[in-house]
Amino acid sequence: MANKIKVKTTLVEMDGDEMTRIMWKMVKDKLLSPYLDMDIDYYDLHVKHRDDTDDQVTIDAAHAIMKYGVGIKCATITPNKDRVKEYKLKKAWKSPNGTIRAMLDGTVFRKPILVNNIKPAVSSWKKPITIGRHAYGDVYNNFEMQIPGAGKLEIVFTPRNGSKAKNILVKDFPSAGIIQINHNLDKSILDFAKACFTYALSEKIDLWFSTKDTISKIYDAGFREIFNREFERNWKEKFEKAGIEYFFTLIDDAVARIMKSEGGMLWALKNYDGDVMSDMIASASGSLAMMTSVLVSPNGWFEYEAAHGTVQKHYYKHLKGEETSSNSMALIFAWTGGLRKRGEMDGTPEVIKFADKLEKAAIATVENGTMTGDLLALAEKKSTNKKVNTEGFINAIAATLQKKFND
Ligand code: NAP
Ligand code: MG
């Protein structure tokens, strides 16, 4: 293209590992570079480079997202014992996603990419359902204990300000049993609420939040109250203006309603509920390669990525010279998500338009029957369906995109 579209502010790019690293480069070379003039702040999160820098590169990348506001990340290896051996690493470095999430203090939102020739398992779902999972506390940071026999369980809270400790009887056990103590922090719940309101407003979709507040009148109802207070104080008007709603309901009711809904909302859930429901939504919507993911920080920073990993098995095939058919949809949508957000922040509608065009080209390619193996197995059977290899898929999207620019 003669005149490339200028992306005004620097984008933070985080490169990754294995098959996704290969697809990442193809996506940039064939779908982005021909059309966009981007200023990129590049961080190579290849596992070997993280090792060489004692993981400083991951920390630098997170700081860059704080500086510029939008980062786009490829999938990365979280090293375990096998990976330490395979790549001769100094140690099993922490998950880059965990490190970045802790630094940005964010919440992860996952949304499936829908195409009309792959039907969700729930026939009423027409629009994607996004899950926002609280990533702190509850059963994931709990205290558990076996109670060996009859006896009293008491807890003591000792305030740090020196006021008198309180001793409360939890249960007078008649016989052996088990206990579990969960906790959460008002600050963490509030940050979660802010991230959910931010995301819903940025996507202009309704926000649903559900807990078991009728039974858990302090704990689950506490979540409800923090969300309500934050909504009334800081979001109500913005939501009205955007024509979207905040809706709280009992989790049982939410589950029943979701199954009959058209989709299209953000469903915010407590840690455990989100863990379980996100797998249900993912499986009902199709393939892992069609799930996008964005980390939204309460400070207004965004990090986009695919929900899947580095597709290790395909990479080993690729190294052996065998043909692969890996799906780059979620990686492409990580870029379009980041570009669209950049365009919104910068006030550059032409960048937003490009992101829309690229997404439409990718979806149209699949809907016209050209797809990778994972999708072919799920798609409605048609004689025009054609399985393509990793590069062939990106080439087909590039051709569709080119046509959109020529039209
Ligand atoms: P994975 O990379 O998500 O792949 C699991 C399987 O899902 C693949 O073997 C493949 O199934 C299918 N799949 C996933 N993405 C696909 C795509 N784009 N196209 C086609 N098929 C796809 O998970 P993993 O193999 O368990 O993990 C590999 C590495 O990724 C690990 O080192 C892990 O640490 C890392 N990981 C990173 C992230 C992240 O950076 N966000 C997330 C998860 C895992 P078939 O083999 O049946 O074709
Ligand atoms: Mg799960």
PDB file of N, CA and C and ligand atoms in Angstrom, residues 133 140 272 274-280, ligand 2:
ATOM      1  N   ARG A 133     -12.951 -13.268  35.292  1.00  0.00           N
ATOM      2  CA  ARG A 133     -12.760 -14.077  36.497  1.00  0.00           C
ATOM      3  C   ARG A 133     -11.906 -13.324  37.516  1.00  0.00           C
ATOM      4  N   TYR A 140      -8.699 -20.570  46.360  1.00  0.00           N
ATOM      5  CA  TYR A 140      -7.327 -20.637  45.832  1.00  0.00           C
ATOM      6  C   TYR A 140      -6.268 -20.156  46.823  1.00  0.00           C
ATOM      7  N   TYR A 272     -13.649 -19.098  41.790  1.00  0.00           N
ATOM      8  CA  TYR A 272     -14.002 -20.490  41.489  1.00  0.00           C
ATOM      9  C   TYR A 272     -15.063 -20.570  40.383  1.00  0.00           C
ATOM     10  N   GLY A 274     -15.613 -18.493  38.058  1.00  0.00           N
ATOM     11  CA  GLY A 274     -14.986 -18.106  36.796  1.00  0.00           C
ATOM     12  C   GLY A 274     -14.108 -19.203  36.232  1.00  0.00           C
ATOM     13  N   ASP A 275     -13.414 -19.889  37.100  1.00  0.00           N
ATOM     14  CA  ASP A 275     -12.568 -21.009  36.691  1.00  0.00           C
ATOM     15  C   ASP A 275     -13.414 -22.062  35.974  1.00  0.00           C
ATOM     16  N   VAL A 276     -14.538 -22.422  36.590  1.00  0.00           N
ATOM     17  CA  VAL A 276     -15.395 -23.479  36.049  1.00  0.00           C
ATOM     18  C   VAL A 276     -16.149 -22.996  34.805  1.00  0.00           C
ATOM     19  N   MET A 277     -16.768 -21.822  34.905  1.00  0.00           N
ATOM     20  CA  MET A 277     -17.616 -21.343  33.810  1.00  0.00           C
ATOM     21  C   MET A 277     -16.811 -20.997  32.558  1.00  0.00           C
ATOM     22  N   SER A 278     -15.548 -20.556  32.736  1.00  0.00           N
ATOM     23  CA  SER A 278     -14.791 -20.192  31.536  1.00  0.00           C
ATOM     24  C   SER A 278     -14.499 -21.436  30.704  1.00  0.00           C
ATOM     25  N   ASP A 279     -14.280 -22.566  31.355  1.00  0.00           N
ATOM     26  CA  ASP A 279     -14.072 -23.797  30.584  1.00  0.00           C
ATOM     27  C   ASP A 279     -15.355 -24.229  29.883  1.00  0.00           C
ATOM     28  N   MET A 280     -16.490 -24.011  30.545  1.00  0.00           N
ATOM     29  CA  MET A 280     -17.759 -24.363  29.906  1.00  0.00           C
ATOM     30  C   MET A 280     -17.989 -23.499  28.661  1.00  0.00           C
TER      31      MET A 280
HETATM   32 MG    MG B   2     -10.595 -24.132  34.767  1.00  0.00          MG
END
